[in-house]
Coordinates of C-alpha atoms in Angstrom, one line a residue:
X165 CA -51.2 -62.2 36.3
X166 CA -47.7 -63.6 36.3
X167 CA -46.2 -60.4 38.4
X168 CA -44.7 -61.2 42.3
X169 CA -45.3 -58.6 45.2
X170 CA -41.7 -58.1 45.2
X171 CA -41.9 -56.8 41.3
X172 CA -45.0 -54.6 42.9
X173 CA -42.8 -53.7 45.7
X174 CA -39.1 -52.8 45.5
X175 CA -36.8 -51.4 47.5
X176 CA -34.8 -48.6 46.1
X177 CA -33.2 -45.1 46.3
X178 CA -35.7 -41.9 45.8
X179 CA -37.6 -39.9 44.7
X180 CA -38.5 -41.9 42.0
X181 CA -38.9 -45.4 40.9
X182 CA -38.3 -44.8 37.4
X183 CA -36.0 -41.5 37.2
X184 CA -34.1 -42.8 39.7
X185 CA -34.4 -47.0 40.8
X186 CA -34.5 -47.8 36.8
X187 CA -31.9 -45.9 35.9
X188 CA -29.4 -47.3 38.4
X189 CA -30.7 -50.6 37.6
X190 CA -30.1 -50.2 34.1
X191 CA -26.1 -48.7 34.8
X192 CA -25.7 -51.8 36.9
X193 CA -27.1 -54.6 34.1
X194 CA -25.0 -52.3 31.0
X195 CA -21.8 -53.3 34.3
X196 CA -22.9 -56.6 34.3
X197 CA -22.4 -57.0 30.5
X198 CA -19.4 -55.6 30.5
X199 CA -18.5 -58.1 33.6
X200 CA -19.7 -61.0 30.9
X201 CA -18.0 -59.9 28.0
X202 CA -14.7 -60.1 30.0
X203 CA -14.4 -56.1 29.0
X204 CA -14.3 -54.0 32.5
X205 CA -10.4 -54.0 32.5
X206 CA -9.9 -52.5 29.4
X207 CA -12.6 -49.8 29.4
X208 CA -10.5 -46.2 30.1
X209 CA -14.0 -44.1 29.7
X210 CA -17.5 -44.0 30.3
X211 CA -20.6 -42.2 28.2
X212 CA -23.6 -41.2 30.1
X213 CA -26.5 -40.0 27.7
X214 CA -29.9 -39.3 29.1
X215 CA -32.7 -38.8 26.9
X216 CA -36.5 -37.4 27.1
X217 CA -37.8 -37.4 30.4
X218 CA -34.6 -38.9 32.2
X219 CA -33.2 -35.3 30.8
X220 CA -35.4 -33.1 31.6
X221 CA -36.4 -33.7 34.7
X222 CA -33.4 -36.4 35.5
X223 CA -31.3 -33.9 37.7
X224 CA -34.1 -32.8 40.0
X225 CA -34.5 -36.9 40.7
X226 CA -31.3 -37.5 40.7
X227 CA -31.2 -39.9 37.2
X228 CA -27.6 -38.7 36.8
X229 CA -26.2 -40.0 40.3
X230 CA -28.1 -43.0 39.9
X231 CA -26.4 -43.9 36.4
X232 CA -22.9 -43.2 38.5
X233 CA -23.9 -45.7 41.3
X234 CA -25.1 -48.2 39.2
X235 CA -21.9 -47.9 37.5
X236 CA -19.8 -47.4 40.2
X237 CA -21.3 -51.6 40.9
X238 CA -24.7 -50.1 43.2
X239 CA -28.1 -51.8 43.2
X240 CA -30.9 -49.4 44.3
X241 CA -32.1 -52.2 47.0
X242 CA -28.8 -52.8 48.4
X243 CA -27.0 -48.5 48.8
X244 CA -26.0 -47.0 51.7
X245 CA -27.8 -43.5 51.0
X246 CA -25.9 -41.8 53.2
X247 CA -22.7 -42.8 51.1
X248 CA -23.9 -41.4 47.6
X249 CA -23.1 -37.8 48.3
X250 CA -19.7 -38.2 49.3
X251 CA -18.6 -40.6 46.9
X252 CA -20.4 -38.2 43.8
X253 CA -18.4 -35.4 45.8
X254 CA -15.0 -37.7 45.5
X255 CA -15.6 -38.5 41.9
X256 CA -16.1 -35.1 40.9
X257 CA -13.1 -34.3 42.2
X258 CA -10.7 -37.0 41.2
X259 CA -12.6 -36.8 37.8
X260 CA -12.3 -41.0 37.8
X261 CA -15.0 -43.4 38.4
X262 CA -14.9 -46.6 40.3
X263 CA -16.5 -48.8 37.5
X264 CA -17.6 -51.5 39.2
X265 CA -16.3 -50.2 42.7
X266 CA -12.3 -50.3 42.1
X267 CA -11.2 -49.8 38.7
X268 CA -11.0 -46.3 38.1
X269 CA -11.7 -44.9 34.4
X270 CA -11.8 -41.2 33.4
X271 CA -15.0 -39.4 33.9
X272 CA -15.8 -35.6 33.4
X273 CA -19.5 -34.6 34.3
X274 CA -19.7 -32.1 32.0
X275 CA -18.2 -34.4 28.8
X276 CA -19.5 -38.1 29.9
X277 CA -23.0 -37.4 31.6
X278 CA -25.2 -35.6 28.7
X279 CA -28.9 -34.6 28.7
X280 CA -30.1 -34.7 25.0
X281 CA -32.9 -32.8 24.3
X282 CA -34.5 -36.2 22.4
X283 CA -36.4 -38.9 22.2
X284 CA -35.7 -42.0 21.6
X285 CA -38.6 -44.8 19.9
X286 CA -39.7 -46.6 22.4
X287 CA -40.1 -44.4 25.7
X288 CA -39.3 -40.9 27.3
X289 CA -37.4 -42.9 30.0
X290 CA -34.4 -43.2 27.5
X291 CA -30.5 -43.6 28.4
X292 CA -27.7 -44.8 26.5
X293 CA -24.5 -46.6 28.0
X294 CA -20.8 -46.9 25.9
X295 CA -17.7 -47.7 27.3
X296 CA -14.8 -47.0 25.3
X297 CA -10.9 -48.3 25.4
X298 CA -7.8 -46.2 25.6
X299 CA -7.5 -45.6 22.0
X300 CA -11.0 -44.3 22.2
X301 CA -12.4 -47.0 20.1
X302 CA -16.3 -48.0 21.5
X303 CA -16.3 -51.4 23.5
X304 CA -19.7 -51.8 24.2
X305 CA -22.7 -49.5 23.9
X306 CA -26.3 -50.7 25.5
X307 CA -29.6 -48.4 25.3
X308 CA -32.2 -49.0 28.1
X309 CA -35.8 -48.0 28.5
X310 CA -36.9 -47.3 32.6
X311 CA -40.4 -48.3 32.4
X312 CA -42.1 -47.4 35.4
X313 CA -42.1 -48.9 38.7
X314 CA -38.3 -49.8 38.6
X315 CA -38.5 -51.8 35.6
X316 CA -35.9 -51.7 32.7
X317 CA -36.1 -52.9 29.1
X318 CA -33.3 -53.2 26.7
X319 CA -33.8 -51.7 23.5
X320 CA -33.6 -55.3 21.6
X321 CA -36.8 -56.2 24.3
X322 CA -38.7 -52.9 23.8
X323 CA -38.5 -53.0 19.9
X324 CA -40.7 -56.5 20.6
X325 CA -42.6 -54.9 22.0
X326 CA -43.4 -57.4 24.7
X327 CA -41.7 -55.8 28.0
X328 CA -43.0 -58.5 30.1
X329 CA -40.8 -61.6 29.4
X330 CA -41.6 -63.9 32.6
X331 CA -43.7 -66.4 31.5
X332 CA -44.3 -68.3 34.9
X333 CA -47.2 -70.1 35.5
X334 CA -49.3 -69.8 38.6
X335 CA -51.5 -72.0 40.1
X336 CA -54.0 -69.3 40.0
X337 CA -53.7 -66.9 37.5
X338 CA -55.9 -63.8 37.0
X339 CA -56.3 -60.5 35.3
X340 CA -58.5 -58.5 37.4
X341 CA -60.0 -58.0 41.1
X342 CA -63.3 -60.3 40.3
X343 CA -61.5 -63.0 38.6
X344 CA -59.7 -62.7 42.0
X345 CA -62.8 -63.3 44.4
X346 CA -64.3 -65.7 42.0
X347 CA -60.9 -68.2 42.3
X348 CA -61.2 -67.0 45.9
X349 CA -64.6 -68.6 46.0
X350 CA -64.2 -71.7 44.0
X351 CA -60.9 -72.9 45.9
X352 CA -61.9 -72.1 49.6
X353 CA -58.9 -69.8 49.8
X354 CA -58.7 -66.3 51.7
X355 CA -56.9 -63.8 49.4
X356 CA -53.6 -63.9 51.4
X357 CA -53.5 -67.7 50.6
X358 CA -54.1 -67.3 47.4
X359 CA -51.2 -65.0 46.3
X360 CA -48.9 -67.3 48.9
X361 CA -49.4 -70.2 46.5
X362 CA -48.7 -67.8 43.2
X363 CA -45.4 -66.5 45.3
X364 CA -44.7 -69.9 45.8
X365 CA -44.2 -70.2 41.6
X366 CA -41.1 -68.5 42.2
X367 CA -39.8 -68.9 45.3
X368 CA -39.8 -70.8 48.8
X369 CA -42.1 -69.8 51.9
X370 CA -39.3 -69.0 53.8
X371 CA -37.7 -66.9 51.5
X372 CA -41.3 -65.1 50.7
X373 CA -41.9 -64.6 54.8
X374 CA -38.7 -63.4 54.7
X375 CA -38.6 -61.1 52.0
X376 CA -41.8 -59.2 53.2
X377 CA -40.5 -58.8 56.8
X378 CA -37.5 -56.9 54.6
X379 CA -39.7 -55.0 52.5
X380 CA -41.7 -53.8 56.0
X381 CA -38.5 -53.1 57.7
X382 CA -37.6 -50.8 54.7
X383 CA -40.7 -49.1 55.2
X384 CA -40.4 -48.4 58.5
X385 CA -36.6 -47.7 58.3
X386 CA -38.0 -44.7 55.7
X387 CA -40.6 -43.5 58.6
X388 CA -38.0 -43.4 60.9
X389 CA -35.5 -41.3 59.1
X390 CA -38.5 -39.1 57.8
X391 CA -38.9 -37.9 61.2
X392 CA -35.7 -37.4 62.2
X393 CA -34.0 -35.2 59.6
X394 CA -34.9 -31.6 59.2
X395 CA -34.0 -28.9 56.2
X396 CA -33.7 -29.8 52.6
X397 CA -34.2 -32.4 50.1
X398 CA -31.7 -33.8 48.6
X399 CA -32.0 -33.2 44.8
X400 CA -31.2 -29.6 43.9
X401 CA -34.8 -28.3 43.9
X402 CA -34.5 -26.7 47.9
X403 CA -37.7 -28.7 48.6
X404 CA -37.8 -28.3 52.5
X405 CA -38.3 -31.5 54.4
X406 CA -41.9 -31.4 56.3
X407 CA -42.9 -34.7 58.1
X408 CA -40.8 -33.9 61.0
X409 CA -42.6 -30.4 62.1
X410 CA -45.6 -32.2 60.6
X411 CA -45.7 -35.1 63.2
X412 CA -44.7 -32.6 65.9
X413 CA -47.8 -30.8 65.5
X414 CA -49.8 -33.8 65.9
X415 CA -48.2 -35.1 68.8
X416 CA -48.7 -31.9 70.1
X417 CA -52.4 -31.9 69.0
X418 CA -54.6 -31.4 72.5
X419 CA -57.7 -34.0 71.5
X420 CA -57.0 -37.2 73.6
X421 CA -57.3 -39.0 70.0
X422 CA -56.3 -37.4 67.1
X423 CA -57.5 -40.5 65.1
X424 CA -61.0 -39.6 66.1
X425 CA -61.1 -36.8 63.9
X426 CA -61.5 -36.9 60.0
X427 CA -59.3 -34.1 59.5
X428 CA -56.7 -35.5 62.0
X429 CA -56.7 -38.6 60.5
X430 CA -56.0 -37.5 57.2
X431 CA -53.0 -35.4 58.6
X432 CA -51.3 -38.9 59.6
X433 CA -52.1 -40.1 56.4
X434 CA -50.2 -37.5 54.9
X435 CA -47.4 -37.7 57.7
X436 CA -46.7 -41.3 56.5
X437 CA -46.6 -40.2 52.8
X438 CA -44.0 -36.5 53.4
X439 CA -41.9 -39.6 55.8
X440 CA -41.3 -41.5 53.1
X441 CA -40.5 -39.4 50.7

């Protein structure tokens, strides 16, 4: 099973991994080409065009600001959050986009970010990029598929029909939890072992280690500001915010140990997952 923990586990904006982290993914590769092709100072306008289920329900998870960022030169593991409201609130003002974080090209949210009422072949998850030059003439167009779990496919790739294109191979490769245990077994290994030397395929120890301690620190980070904020969602959808009076509660539970109970137990549980979120 040629997939990394940090394929498994990515850090990105919410609520969703592939309404929101693909779709900024995907603006920020269709950037990148641009950056390739040696096109980014010649393109005057942008053309956002979510399809399927990146239309319907894009808005509510925010697929439409994440196109922007990734646009705008984002990554979803590497954005201030706290910085995507005001700049969406600048740009829809100016009516100009910072492709690429400083060259600024025409951009009307009501002409340049459309949700089609489509499909396109390959999967709901469907958005099309084109930027265009000052005589209006098309530069470059790209169509991306967000998969699931902050993967993205181009459409050449998903037409193949083979979305998975590392071919890495591990020292122990497997397909399923007993074919796990069994190399477990036959190599003397514990299970932590194990997937170190697979890590290892693509990257150093140290720069594993380190990775995971970033991944936990996101994690925590999320907690953290769970807790402390109050009110709405972001998102449009006036989803109130609950972990906060949730863990109050708790705190203020009068069993010396909440853990003790079942029920209690399972109201951390679901403390953890409202923090996050």
């Amino acid at each position: 099973m040629a997939i990394s923990v940090f394929d498994l586990f990515k850090i990105g904006i919410g609520p969703s991994s592939s309404h929101t982290v693909g779709p900024m993914r995907a603006a920020a590769l269709f950037l990148g080409t641009l950056r390739e092709r040696r096109l980014l100072e010649r393109v005057q306008r942008v053309e956002v065009r979510l399809y399927g289920s990146l239309s319907a329900t894009g808005i509510g998870h925010g697929s439409d600001t994440a196109v922007v960022m990734g646009l705008m030169g984002d990554w979803p593991d590497q954005i201030d959050p706290a910085q995507i409201a005001p700049r969406i609130a600048a740009l829809r003002d100016s009516g100009q986009l910072l492709l690429d974080g400083n060259l600024p090209v025409a951009f009307d949210w009501a002409r340049d970010m459309l949700l089609l009422d489509e499909n396109l072949p390959y999967h709901p998850n469907a958005m099309t990029l084109t930027a265009f030059a000052a005589d209006g003439s098309e530069l470059s167009s790209g169509t991306y598929y967000s998969v699931g779990g902050g993967f993205v496919v181009d459409a050449e790739q998903a037409a193949t029909g083979q979305l998975d294109q590392d071919h890495t191979q591990l020292p122990y490769d497997f397909s399923s939890g007993d074919e796990l245990l069994r190399l477990c077994k036959e190599h003397g290994l514990r299970v932590s072992e194990l997937m170190m030397a697979n890590e290892k395929a693509w990257r150093s120890e140290a720069e594993i280690r380190s990775g995971l301690m970033r991944l936990w620190q996101a994690m925590r980070d999320c907690v953290e500001q769970g807790l402390a904020h109050e009110g709405i969602l972001p998102g449009g959808l006036n989803v109130k915010r609950r972990a906060a009076k949730l863990h109050r509660s708790l705190q203020e539970m009068s069993k010396p140990n909440v853990i003790g109970s079942t029920l209690s137990g399972m109201e951390w549980v679901n403390l953890f997952a409202l923090a996050v979120n």
